Amino acid sequence: VVYLPFGYSAMGHLLNYWMGIEAVAFATVDFREALRETVDSVNANLLELVDLCCTSPAQVVIMGDNISGDVQVTGEGGNEIRIEAIKRVRHRDSNEARRLLQQLRVEMVQIGGRVEVRTLYPRRNEGAGERNISARVDYVITVPTAATVAVKTISGNAGVANVNGEVRAETVSGDVAVT
């Protein structure tokens, strides 16, 4: 069994685990070359882990950083992976809400037997009054029962049911249920 720390890129690791936003901001100015070498090195290591994972005969589903929304993964017979994403945006201006909904994207990449799902949130333009937007994506994912699953959400529930492969589920603010 291989544990893969997917979900964050090298820059994400620096921001979220190792240095924090302020220290990374200073490092981009003060230690630009050292920061670039570190990011390149960590990314190379992560790619080696991806290659190792992709050569495995097991099916793998990786649910990357979903900042806001629930993720429910259910194992079923067969060898098909189905992903349903429900996007929601709230904003006081309905035209702006439609624009933000179009910018809220779900990205899925398949490499061999691995499927990676990411939520790409719209950037906020605080100078234009976009401070009070609310965006979330809820996922309902069906995988083969033998699949390996990694789920990560920041503000939402993570649930995995009827999966016999390796399961990793985490959330910062929400419930985790694995049955």
CSV table of N, CA and C in Angstrom, one decimal:
chain,number,residue,atom,x,y,z
A,1,VAL,N,0.8,-1.2,0.0
A,1,VAL,CA,0.0,0.0,0.0
A,1,VAL,C,0.9,1.2,0.0
A,2,VAL,N,0.6,2.2,-0.9
A,2,VAL,CA,1.4,3.4,-1.0
A,2,VAL,C,0.5,4.6,-0.6
A,3,TYR,N,0.9,5.4,0.3
A,3,TYR,CA,0.2,6.6,0.7
A,3,TYR,C,0.7,7.7,-0.2
A,4,LEU,N,-0.2,8.3,-0.9
A,4,LEU,CA,0.1,9.4,-1.8
A,4,LEU,C,-0.5,10.7,-1.3
A,5,PRO,N,0.4,11.7,-1.1
A,5,PRO,CA,-0.1,13.0,-0.5
A,5,PRO,C,-0.6,13.9,-1.6
A,6,PHE,N,-1.7,13.4,-2.3
A,6,PHE,CA,-2.2,14.2,-3.4
A,6,PHE,C,-3.2,15.3,-2.8
A,7,GLY,N,-3.5,16.3,-3.5
A,7,GLY,CA,-4.4,17.3,-3.1
A,7,GLY,C,-3.7,18.7,-3.2
A,8,TYR,N,-2.4,18.7,-2.9
A,8,TYR,CA,-1.7,20.0,-2.9
A,8,TYR,C,-0.5,19.8,-3.9
A,9,SER,N,-0.2,20.9,-4.7
A,9,SER,CA,1.0,21.0,-5.4
A,9,SER,C,2.1,21.3,-4.5
A,10,ALA,N,3.3,21.4,-5.0
A,10,ALA,CA,4.4,21.8,-4.1
A,10,ALA,C,4.2,23.2,-3.5
A,11,MET,N,3.7,24.2,-4.3
A,11,MET,CA,3.3,25.5,-3.7
A,11,MET,C,2.3,25.4,-2.7
A,12,GLY,N,1.3,24.5,-2.9
A,12,GLY,CA,0.3,24.3,-1.9
A,12,GLY,C,0.8,23.7,-0.6
A,13,HIS,N,1.8,22.8,-0.7
A,13,HIS,CA,2.5,22.3,0.5
A,13,HIS,C,3.2,23.4,1.3
A,14,LEU,N,3.9,24.3,0.5
A,14,LEU,CA,4.6,25.4,1.2
A,14,LEU,C,3.6,26.3,1.9
A,15,LEU,N,2.5,26.7,1.2
A,15,LEU,CA,1.5,27.6,1.8
A,15,LEU,C,0.8,27.0,2.9
A,16,ASN,N,0.3,25.7,2.8
A,16,ASN,CA,-0.6,25.1,3.8
A,16,ASN,C,0.1,24.4,4.9
A,17,TYR,N,1.3,23.8,4.7
A,17,TYR,CA,1.9,22.9,5.7
A,17,TYR,C,3.2,23.5,6.2
A,18,TRP,N,4.0,24.1,5.4
A,18,TRP,CA,5.4,24.3,5.8
A,18,TRP,C,5.7,25.8,6.2
A,19,MET,N,5.2,26.7,5.4
A,19,MET,CA,5.6,28.1,5.6
A,19,MET,C,4.5,29.1,5.9
A,20,GLY,N,3.3,28.9,5.4
A,20,GLY,CA,2.3,29.9,5.5
A,20,GLY,C,2.3,30.9,4.4
A,21,ILE,N,1.2,31.6,4.3
A,21,ILE,CA,1.1,32.6,3.2
A,21,ILE,C,2.1,33.7,3.3
A,22,GLU,N,2.3,34.3,4.5
A,22,GLU,CA,3.2,35.5,4.6
A,22,GLU,C,4.6,35.1,4.3
A,23,ALA,N,5.1,34.0,4.9
A,23,ALA,CA,6.5,33.6,4.7
A,23,ALA,C,6.7,33.2,3.2
A,24,VAL,N,5.8,32.6,2.5
A,24,VAL,CA,6.0,32.3,1.1
A,24,VAL,C,6.0,33.6,0.3
A,25,ALA,N,5.2,34.6,0.7
A,25,ALA,CA,5.2,35.9,0.0
A,25,ALA,C,6.6,36.5,0.1
A,26,PHE,N,7.2,36.5,1.3
A,26,PHE,CA,8.5,37.1,1.5
A,26,PHE,C,9.6,36.3,0.8
A,27,ALA,N,9.4,35.0,0.8
A,27,ALA,CA,10.4,34.1,0.1
A,27,ALA,C,10.4,34.3,-1.4
A,28,THR,N,9.3,34.6,-2.0
A,28,THR,CA,9.2,34.8,-3.4
A,28,THR,C,10.1,36.1,-3.8
A,29,VAL,N,10.2,37.0,-2.9
A,29,VAL,CA,11.0,38.2,-3.2
A,29,VAL,C,12.5,37.9,-2.7
A,30,ASP,N,12.7,37.4,-1.5
A,30,ASP,CA,14.0,37.4,-0.9
A,30,ASP,C,14.8,36.1,-1.3
A,31,PHE,N,14.1,35.0,-1.6
A,31,PHE,CA,14.8,33.8,-1.9
A,31,PHE,C,14.2,33.1,-3.2
A,32,ARG,N,14.0,33.9,-4.2
A,32,ARG,CA,13.3,33.4,-5.4
A,32,ARG,C,13.9,32.1,-6.0
A,33,GLU,N,15.2,32.1,-6.1
A,33,GLU,CA,15.8,30.9,-6.7
A,33,GLU,C,15.7,29.7,-5.8
A,34,ALA,N,16.0,29.8,-4.5
A,34,ALA,CA,15.9,28.7,-3.6
A,34,ALA,C,14.4,28.2,-3.6
A,35,LEU,N,13.5,29.1,-3.6
A,35,LEU,CA,12.0,28.7,-3.6
A,35,LEU,C,11.7,27.9,-4.9
A,36,ARG,N,12.2,28.4,-6.0
A,36,ARG,CA,11.9,27.7,-7.3
A,36,ARG,C,12.5,26.3,-7.3
A,37,GLU,N,13.8,26.2,-6.7
A,37,GLU,CA,14.4,24.8,-6.7
A,37,GLU,C,13.6,23.9,-5.7
A,38,THR,N,13.1,24.4,-4.6
A,38,THR,CA,12.3,23.6,-3.7
A,38,THR,C,11.0,23.2,-4.3
A,39,VAL,N,10.3,24.1,-5.0
A,39,VAL,CA,9.1,23.8,-5.7
A,39,VAL,C,9.3,22.7,-6.7
A,40,ASP,N,10.3,22.9,-7.6
A,40,ASP,CA,10.6,21.9,-8.6
A,40,ASP,C,11.0,20.6,-8.1
A,41,SER,N,11.7,20.5,-7.0
A,41,SER,CA,12.1,19.2,-6.3
A,41,SER,C,10.9,18.5,-5.8
A,42,VAL,N,10.0,19.2,-5.1
A,42,VAL,CA,8.8,18.6,-4.5
A,42,VAL,C,7.9,18.1,-5.6
A,43,ASN,N,7.7,19.0,-6.7
A,43,ASN,CA,6.9,18.5,-7.8
A,43,ASN,C,7.4,17.3,-8.5
A,44,ALA,N,8.7,17.2,-8.6
A,44,ALA,CA,9.3,16.0,-9.2
A,44,ALA,C,9.1,14.8,-8.4
A,45,ASN,N,9.2,14.9,-7.0
A,45,ASN,CA,8.8,13.8,-6.2
A,45,ASN,C,7.4,13.4,-6.3
A,46,LEU,N,6.5,14.3,-6.3
A,46,LEU,CA,5.1,14.0,-6.5
A,46,LEU,C,4.8,13.3,-7.8
A,47,LEU,N,5.5,13.7,-8.9
A,47,LEU,CA,5.3,13.1,-10.1
A,47,LEU,C,5.8,11.6,-10.1
A,48,GLU,N,6.8,11.4,-9.4
A,48,GLU,CA,7.3,10.0,-9.3
A,48,GLU,C,6.3,9.1,-8.5
A,49,LEU,N,5.6,9.7,-7.5
A,49,LEU,CA,4.6,9.0,-6.8
A,49,LEU,C,3.4,8.7,-7.7
A,50,VAL,N,3.0,9.7,-8.6
A,50,VAL,CA,2.0,9.5,-9.5
A,50,VAL,C,2.3,8.4,-10.5
A,51,ASP,N,3.5,8.4,-11.0
A,51,ASP,CA,3.9,7.3,-11.9
A,51,ASP,C,3.8,5.9,-11.2
A,52,LEU,N,4.3,5.9,-10.0
A,52,LEU,CA,4.2,4.6,-9.2
A,52,LEU,C,2.7,4.2,-9.1
A,53,CYS,N,1.9,5.1,-8.8
A,53,CYS,CA,0.5,4.8,-8.6
A,53,CYS,C,-0.2,4.4,-9.9
A,54,CYS,N,0.2,5.0,-11.0
A,54,CYS,CA,-0.4,4.7,-12.3
A,54,CYS,C,0.1,3.3,-12.9
A,55,THR,N,1.2,2.8,-12.4
A,55,THR,CA,1.6,1.5,-12.8
A,55,THR,C,0.9,0.4,-12.0
A,56,SER,N,0.2,0.8,-11.0
A,56,SER,CA,-0.5,-0.2,-10.2
A,56,SER,C,-1.7,-0.7,-10.9
A,57,PRO,N,-2.1,-2.0,-10.8
A,57,PRO,CA,-3.3,-2.5,-11.4
A,57,PRO,C,-4.6,-2.0,-10.8
A,58,ALA,N,-4.5,-1.4,-9.6
A,58,ALA,CA,-5.7,-1.0,-8.9
A,58,ALA,C,-6.3,0.3,-9.5
A,59,GLN,N,-7.6,0.5,-9.5
A,59,GLN,CA,-8.2,1.7,-9.9
A,59,GLN,C,-8.1,2.7,-8.7
A,60,VAL,N,-7.8,3.9,-9.0
A,60,VAL,CA,-7.6,4.9,-7.9
A,60,VAL,C,-8.4,6.2,-8.3
A,61,VAL,N,-9.1,6.7,-7.3
A,61,VAL,CA,-9.9,7.9,-7.5
A,61,VAL,C,-9.3,8.9,-6.4
A,62,ILE,N,-8.9,10.1,-6.9
A,62,ILE,CA,-8.3,11.1,-6.0
A,62,ILE,C,-9.2,12.3,-6.1
A,63,MET,N,-9.7,12.7,-5.0
A,63,MET,CA,-10.5,13.9,-4.9
A,63,MET,C,-9.7,15.0,-4.2
A,64,GLY,N,-9.1,15.9,-5.0
A,64,GLY,CA,-8.3,17.0,-4.5
A,64,GLY,C,-9.0,18.0,-3.7
A,65,ASP,N,-8.4,19.1,-3.5
A,65,ASP,CA,-8.9,20.2,-2.6
A,65,ASP,C,-10.2,20.7,-3.0
A,66,ASN,N,-11.3,20.2,-2.3
A,66,ASN,CA,-12.6,20.8,-2.5
A,66,ASN,C,-12.8,21.7,-1.3
A,67,ILE,N,-12.7,23.0,-1.6
A,67,ILE,CA,-12.8,23.9,-0.4
A,67,ILE,C,-14.1,23.9,0.3
A,68,SER,N,-15.2,23.9,-0.5
A,68,SER,CA,-16.5,24.0,0.1
A,68,SER,C,-17.4,23.0,-0.6
A,69,GLY,N,-18.0,22.0,0.1
A,69,GLY,CA,-18.9,21.1,-0.5
A,69,GLY,C,-18.7,19.7,0.1
A,70,ASP,N,-19.7,18.9,0.0
A,70,ASP,CA,-19.7,17.5,0.5
A,70,ASP,C,-19.2,16.6,-0.6
A,71,VAL,N,-18.5,15.5,-0.2
A,71,VAL,CA,-18.1,14.5,-1.2
A,71,VAL,C,-18.6,13.1,-0.6
A,72,GLN,N,-19.4,12.4,-1.5
A,72,GLN,CA,-19.9,11.1,-1.1
A,72,GLN,C,-19.4,10.1,-2.1
A,73,VAL,N,-18.6,9.1,-1.7
A,73,VAL,CA,-18.1,8.1,-2.6
A,73,VAL,C,-18.7,6.8,-2.2
A,74,THR,N,-19.3,6.0,-3.2
A,74,THR,CA,-19.9,4.8,-3.0
A,74,THR,C,-19.4,3.7,-3.9
A,75,GLY,N,-19.0,2.6,-3.4
A,75,GLY,CA,-18.5,1.5,-4.2
A,75,GLY,C,-19.7,0.6,-4.7
A,76,GLU,N,-19.6,0.2,-6.0
A,76,GLU,CA,-20.6,-0.6,-6.6
A,76,GLU,C,-19.8,-1.7,-7.5
A,77,GLY,N,-20.5,-2.7,-7.9
A,77,GLY,CA,-20.0,-3.7,-8.8
A,77,GLY,C,-19.6,-3.1,-10.1
A,78,GLY,N,-18.8,-3.8,-10.9
A,78,GLY,CA,-18.4,-3.3,-12.2
A,78,GLY,C,-17.1,-2.6,-12.1
A,79,ASN,N,-16.7,-2.0,-13.2
A,79,ASN,CA,-15.4,-1.3,-13.2
A,79,ASN,C,-15.5,0.2,-13.7
A,80,GLU,N,-16.7,0.7,-13.6
A,80,GLU,CA,-16.9,2.1,-14.0
A,80,GLU,C,-16.8,3.1,-12.9
A,81,ILE,N,-16.3,4.3,-13.2
A,81,ILE,CA,-16.3,5.4,-12.3
A,81,ILE,C,-17.2,6.5,-12.8
A,82,ARG,N,-18.2,6.9,-12.0
A,82,ARG,CA,-19.1,7.9,-12.4
A,82,ARG,C,-19.0,9.1,-11.4
A,83,ILE,N,-19.0,10.3,-11.9
A,83,ILE,CA,-18.8,11.5,-11.0
A,83,ILE,C,-19.9,12.5,-11.4
A,84,GLU,N,-20.7,12.8,-10.3
A,84,GLU,CA,-21.7,13.9,-10.5
A,84,GLU,C,-21.3,15.0,-9.6
A,85,ALA,N,-21.2,16.2,-10.2
A,85,ALA,CA,-20.9,17.4,-9.5
A,85,ALA,C,-22.0,18.4,-9.5
A,86,ILE,N,-22.4,18.9,-8.3
A,86,ILE,CA,-23.5,19.8,-8.2
A,86,ILE,C,-22.9,21.2,-7.8
A,87,LYS,N,-22.9,22.2,-8.7
A,87,LYS,CA,-22.3,23.5,-8.4
A,87,LYS,C,-23.3,24.4,-7.9
A,88,ARG,N,-23.0,25.2,-6.9
A,88,ARG,CA,-23.9,26.2,-6.3
A,88,ARG,C,-23.1,27.5,-6.0
A,89,VAL,N,-23.8,28.6,-6.4
A,89,VAL,CA,-23.2,29.9,-6.1
A,89,VAL,C,-24.3,30.8,-5.6
A,90,ARG,N,-24.0,31.6,-4.6
A,90,ARG,CA,-24.9,32.6,-4.1
A,90,ARG,C,-24.2,33.9,-4.2
A,91,HIS,N,-25.0,34.9,-4.6
A,91,HIS,CA,-24.5,36.3,-4.7
A,91,HIS,C,-25.7,37.2,-4.7
A,92,ARG,N,-25.6,38.4,-4.1
A,92,ARG,CA,-26.7,39.3,-4.0
A,92,ARG,C,-27.2,39.8,-5.4
A,93,ASP,N,-26.2,39.8,-6.4
A,93,ASP,CA,-26.6,40.2,-7.7
A,93,ASP,C,-26.7,38.9,-8.6
A,94,SER,N,-27.9,38.7,-9.2
A,94,SER,CA,-28.1,37.5,-9.9
A,94,SER,C,-27.2,37.4,-11.2
A,95,ASN,N,-26.9,38.5,-11.8
A,95,ASN,CA,-26.1,38.4,-13.0
A,95,ASN,C,-24.6,38.0,-12.6
A,96,GLU,N,-24.2,38.6,-11.5
A,96,GLU,CA,-22.9,38.2,-11.0
A,96,GLU,C,-22.9,36.8,-10.5
A,97,ALA,N,-23.9,36.3,-9.9
A,97,ALA,CA,-24.0,34.9,-9.5
A,97,ALA,C,-23.9,34.0,-10.8
A,98,ARG,N,-24.5,34.3,-11.9
A,98,ARG,CA,-24.4,33.5,-13.1
A,98,ARG,C,-23.0,33.5,-13.6
A,99,ARG,N,-22.3,34.7,-13.6
A,99,ARG,CA,-21.0,34.8,-14.0
A,99,ARG,C,-20.0,33.9,-13.2
A,100,LEU,N,-20.2,34.0,-11.9
A,100,LEU,CA,-19.4,33.2,-10.9
A,100,LEU,C,-19.7,31.7,-11.1
A,101,LEU,N,-20.9,31.3,-11.4
A,101,LEU,CA,-21.2,29.9,-11.6
A,101,LEU,C,-20.5,29.4,-12.8
A,102,GLN,N,-20.4,30.2,-13.9
A,102,GLN,CA,-19.7,29.8,-15.1
A,102,GLN,C,-18.2,29.6,-14.8
A,103,GLN,N,-17.7,30.5,-13.9
A,103,GLN,CA,-16.3,30.4,-13.6
A,103,GLN,C,-15.9,29.3,-12.6
A,104,LEU,N,-16.9,28.8,-11.8
A,104,LEU,CA,-16.7,27.6,-10.9
A,104,LEU,C,-16.6,26.4,-11.8
A,105,ARG,N,-15.4,25.8,-11.8
A,105,ARG,CA,-15.2,24.6,-12.7
A,105,ARG,C,-14.8,23.4,-11.9
A,106,VAL,N,-15.1,22.3,-12.6
A,106,VAL,CA,-14.7,21.0,-12.1
A,106,VAL,C,-13.8,20.4,-13.1
A,107,GLU,N,-12.6,20.0,-12.7
A,107,GLU,CA,-11.6,19.5,-13.6
A,107,GLU,C,-11.3,18.0,-13.3
A,108,MET,N,-11.4,17.2,-14.3
A,108,MET,CA,-11.2,15.7,-14.1
A,108,MET,C,-10.1,15.3,-15.1
A,109,VAL,N,-9.1,14.6,-14.6
A,109,VAL,CA,-8.0,14.1,-15.4
A,109,VAL,C,-7.9,12.6,-15.2
A,110,GLN,N,-7.8,11.8,-16.2
A,110,GLN,CA,-7.6,10.4,-16.1
A,110,GLN,C,-6.3,10.0,-16.7
A,111,ILE,N,-5.5,9.3,-15.9
A,111,ILE,CA,-4.2,8.8,-16.3
A,111,ILE,C,-4.2,7.3,-16.0
A,112,GLY,N,-4.3,6.4,-17.0
A,112,GLY,CA,-4.3,5.0,-16.7
A,112,GLY,C,-5.6,4.7,-15.9
A,113,GLY,N,-5.4,4.0,-14.8
A,113,GLY,CA,-6.5,3.7,-13.9
A,113,GLY,C,-6.8,4.7,-12.8
A,114,ARG,N,-6.2,5.8,-12.9
A,114,ARG,CA,-6.3,6.9,-11.9
A,114,ARG,C,-7.2,8.0,-12.4
A,115,VAL,N,-8.1,8.5,-11.6
A,115,VAL,CA,-8.9,9.7,-11.9
A,115,VAL,C,-8.7,10.7,-10.8
A,116,GLU,N,-8.3,11.9,-11.2
A,116,GLU,CA,-8.2,13.0,-10.3
A,116,GLU,C,-9.2,14.1,-10.6
A,117,VAL,N,-9.9,14.5,-9.5
A,117,VAL,CA,-11.0,15.5,-9.6
A,117,VAL,C,-10.6,16.7,-8.8
A,118,ARG,N,-10.7,17.9,-9.4
A,118,ARG,CA,-10.3,19.1,-8.7
A,118,ARG,C,-11.5,20.1,-8.9
A,119,THR,N,-11.7,21.0,-7.9
A,119,THR,CA,-12.6,22.1,-8.0
A,119,THR,C,-11.8,23.3,-8.1
A,120,LEU,N,-12.1,24.1,-9.2
A,120,LEU,CA,-11.4,25.4,-9.4
A,120,LEU,C,-12.4,26.5,-9.2
A,121,TYR,N,-12.2,27.2,-8.1
A,121,TYR,CA,-13.1,28.3,-7.7
A,121,TYR,C,-12.8,29.6,-8.4
A,122,PRO,N,-13.8,30.5,-8.6
A,122,PRO,CA,-13.6,31.8,-9.2
A,122,PRO,C,-12.7,32.6,-8.3
A,123,ARG,N,-11.9,33.4,-8.9
A,123,ARG,CA,-11.1,34.4,-8.1
A,123,ARG,C,-12.0,35.5,-7.7
A,124,ARG,N,-11.8,36.0,-6.5
A,124,ARG,CA,-12.6,37.1,-5.9
A,124,ARG,C,-11.9,38.4,-6.3
A,125,ASN,N,-12.7,39.3,-6.7
A,125,ASN,CA,-12.2,40.7,-7.0
A,125,ASN,C,-12.7,41.6,-6.0
A,126,GLU,N,-12.0,41.7,-4.8
A,126,GLU,CA,-12.6,42.4,-3.7
A,126,GLU,C,-12.8,43.8,-3.9
A,127,GLY,N,-12.1,44.4,-4.9
A,127,GLY,CA,-12.3,45.8,-5.2
A,127,GLY,C,-13.6,46.1,-5.9
A,128,ALA,N,-14.2,45.0,-6.5
A,128,ALA,CA,-15.5,45.1,-7.2
A,128,ALA,C,-16.7,44.6,-6.4
A,129,GLY,N,-16.5,44.5,-5.1
A,129,GLY,CA,-17.6,44.1,-4.3
A,129,GLY,C,-17.9,42.6,-4.3
A,130,GLU,N,-17.0,41.8,-4.5
A,130,GLU,CA,-17.2,40.3,-4.6
A,130,GLU,C,-16.8,39.6,-3.3
A,131,ARG,N,-16.8,40.4,-2.2
A,131,ARG,CA,-16.4,39.8,-0.9
A,131,ARG,C,-17.4,38.8,-0.4
A,132,ASN,N,-18.7,39.0,-0.7
A,132,ASN,CA,-19.7,38.2,-0.1
A,132,ASN,C,-20.3,37.1,-1.0
A,133,ILE,N,-19.5,36.4,-1.7
A,133,ILE,CA,-20.0,35.3,-2.5
A,133,ILE,C,-19.9,34.0,-1.8
A,134,SER,N,-20.7,33.1,-2.2
A,134,SER,CA,-20.7,31.8,-1.6
A,134,SER,C,-20.7,30.8,-2.7
A,135,ALA,N,-19.7,30.0,-2.8
A,135,ALA,CA,-19.6,29.0,-3.9
A,135,ALA,C,-19.3,27.6,-3.3
A,136,ARG,N,-19.9,26.6,-3.8
A,136,ARG,CA,-19.6,25.2,-3.3
A,136,ARG,C,-19.9,24.2,-4.4
A,137,VAL,N,-19.2,23.1,-4.4
A,137,VAL,CA,-19.5,22.0,-5.3
A,137,VAL,C,-19.7,20.7,-4.4
A,138,ASP,N,-20.8,20.0,-4.6
A,138,ASP,CA,-21.0,18.8,-3.9
A,138,ASP,C,-20.8,17.7,-4.9
A,139,TYR,N,-20.2,16.6,-4.5
A,139,TYR,CA,-19.8,15.5,-5.4
A,139,TYR,C,-20.5,14.2,-4.9
A,140,VAL,N,-21.1,13.4,-5.9
A,140,VAL,CA,-21.5,12.1,-5.7
A,140,VAL,C,-20.7,11.2,-6.7
A,141,ILE,N,-19.9,10.3,-6.1
A,141,ILE,CA,-19.0,9.6,-6.9
A,141,ILE,C,-19.3,8.1,-6.7
A,142,THR,N,-19.3,7.3,-7.8
A,142,THR,CA,-19.5,5.9,-7.7
A,142,THR,C,-18.2,5.2,-8.3
A,143,VAL,N,-17.7,4.3,-7.6
A,143,VAL,CA,-16.4,3.6,-8.0
A,143,VAL,C,-16.6,2.1,-7.9
A,144,PRO,N,-15.7,1.3,-8.5
A,144,PRO,CA,-15.7,-0.1,-8.2
A,144,PRO,C,-15.4,-0.3,-6.7
A,145,THR,N,-15.9,-1.4,-6.2
A,145,THR,CA,-15.7,-1.6,-4.7
A,145,THR,C,-14.2,-1.8,-4.4
A,146,ALA,N,-13.4,-2.3,-5.3
A,146,ALA,CA,-12.0,-2.5,-5.1
A,146,ALA,C,-11.1,-1.3,-5.2
A,147,ALA,N,-11.7,-0.2,-5.6
A,147,ALA,CA,-10.9,1.1,-5.9
A,147,ALA,C,-10.2,1.6,-4.6
A,148,THR,N,-9.2,2.3,-4.9
A,148,THR,CA,-8.5,3.1,-3.9
A,148,THR,C,-9.0,4.5,-4.0
A,149,VAL,N,-9.4,5.1,-2.8
A,149,VAL,CA,-10.0,6.4,-2.8
A,149,VAL,C,-9.3,7.4,-1.8
A,150,ALA,N,-9.0,8.6,-2.3
A,150,ALA,CA,-8.5,9.7,-1.4
A,150,ALA,C,-9.4,10.9,-1.6
A,151,VAL,N,-10.1,11.3,-0.5
A,151,VAL,CA,-11.0,12.4,-0.5
A,151,VAL,C,-10.5,13.5,0.5
A,152,LYS,N,-10.5,14.7,0.0
A,152,LYS,CA,-10.1,15.9,0.8
A,152,LYS,C,-11.1,17.0,0.6
A,153,THR,N,-11.7,17.5,1.7
A,153,THR,CA,-12.5,18.7,1.6
A,153,THR,C,-12.2,19.6,2.7
A,154,ILE,N,-12.3,20.9,2.6
A,154,ILE,CA,-12.0,21.8,3.6
A,154,ILE,C,-13.2,22.1,4.5
A,155,SER,N,-14.3,22.5,3.9
A,155,SER,CA,-15.5,22.8,4.6
A,155,SER,C,-16.7,22.0,4.0
A,156,GLY,N,-16.8,20.8,4.5
A,156,GLY,CA,-17.8,19.9,4.0
A,156,GLY,C,-17.7,18.5,4.5
A,157,ASN,N,-18.6,17.7,4.3
A,157,ASN,CA,-18.6,16.3,4.8
A,157,ASN,C,-17.9,15.4,3.8
A,158,ALA,N,-17.2,14.4,4.3
A,158,ALA,CA,-16.5,13.4,3.4
A,158,ALA,C,-17.1,12.0,3.8
A,159,GLY,N,-17.7,11.3,2.8
A,159,GLY,CA,-18.3,10.0,3.1
A,159,GLY,C,-17.8,9.0,2.1
A,160,VAL,N,-17.5,7.8,2.6
A,160,VAL,CA,-17.1,6.7,1.7
A,160,VAL,C,-17.8,5.5,2.2
A,161,ALA,N,-18.5,4.8,1.3
A,161,ALA,CA,-19.2,3.6,1.7
A,161,ALA,C,-19.0,2.5,0.7
A,162,ASN,N,-18.9,1.2,1.2
A,162,ASN,CA,-18.8,0.0,0.4
A,162,ASN,C,-17.6,0.0,-0.5
A,163,VAL,N,-16.5,0.6,-0.1
A,163,VAL,CA,-15.2,0.5,-0.8
A,163,VAL,C,-14.2,-0.3,-0.1
A,164,ASN,N,-13.7,-1.4,-0.7
A,164,ASN,CA,-12.8,-2.3,-0.1
A,164,ASN,C,-11.4,-2.0,-0.2
A,165,GLY,N,-11.0,-1.1,-1.2
A,165,GLY,CA,-9.7,-0.7,-1.4
A,165,GLY,C,-9.2,0.3,-0.3
A,166,GLU,N,-8.0,0.8,-0.4
A,166,GLU,CA,-7.5,1.8,0.5
A,166,GLU,C,-8.3,3.0,0.5
A,167,VAL,N,-8.7,3.6,1.6
A,167,VAL,CA,-9.5,4.8,1.7
A,167,VAL,C,-8.8,5.8,2.6
A,168,ARG,N,-8.7,7.0,2.1
A,168,ARG,CA,-8.2,8.2,2.9
A,168,ARG,C,-9.2,9.3,2.7
A,169,ALA,N,-9.8,9.7,3.8
A,169,ALA,CA,-10.8,10.7,3.8
A,169,ALA,C,-10.5,11.8,4.9
A,170,GLU,N,-10.5,13.0,4.5
A,170,GLU,CA,-10.2,14.1,5.5
A,170,GLU,C,-11.0,15.3,5.2
A,171,THR,N,-11.3,16.1,6.3
A,171,THR,CA,-11.9,17.4,6.2
A,171,THR,C,-11.5,18.2,7.3
A,172,VAL,N,-11.5,19.5,7.1
A,172,VAL,CA,-11.1,20.4,8.2
A,172,VAL,C,-12.3,20.8,9.0
A,173,SER,N,-13.4,21.1,8.4
A,173,SER,CA,-14.6,21.5,9.1
A,173,SER,C,-15.8,20.7,8.5
A,174,GLY,N,-16.1,19.6,9.0
A,174,GLY,CA,-17.1,18.7,8.6
A,174,GLY,C,-17.0,17.3,9.2
A,175,ASP,N,-17.8,16.4,8.8
A,175,ASP,CA,-17.8,15.0,9.3
A,175,ASP,C,-17.2,14.1,8.3
A,176,VAL,N,-16.5,13.1,8.8
A,176,VAL,CA,-16.0,12.0,8.0
A,176,VAL,C,-16.7,10.7,8.4
A,177,ALA,N,-17.3,10.0,7.4
A,177,ALA,CA,-17.9,8.7,7.6
A,177,ALA,C,-17.4,7.7,6.6
A,178,VAL,N,-16.8,6.6,7.1
A,178,VAL,CA,-16.4,5.6,6.3
A,178,VAL,C,-17.0,4.3,6.8
A,179,THR,N,-17.8,3.7,5.8
A,179,THR,CA,-18.6,2.5,6.2
A,179,THR,C,-18.3,1.4,5.2
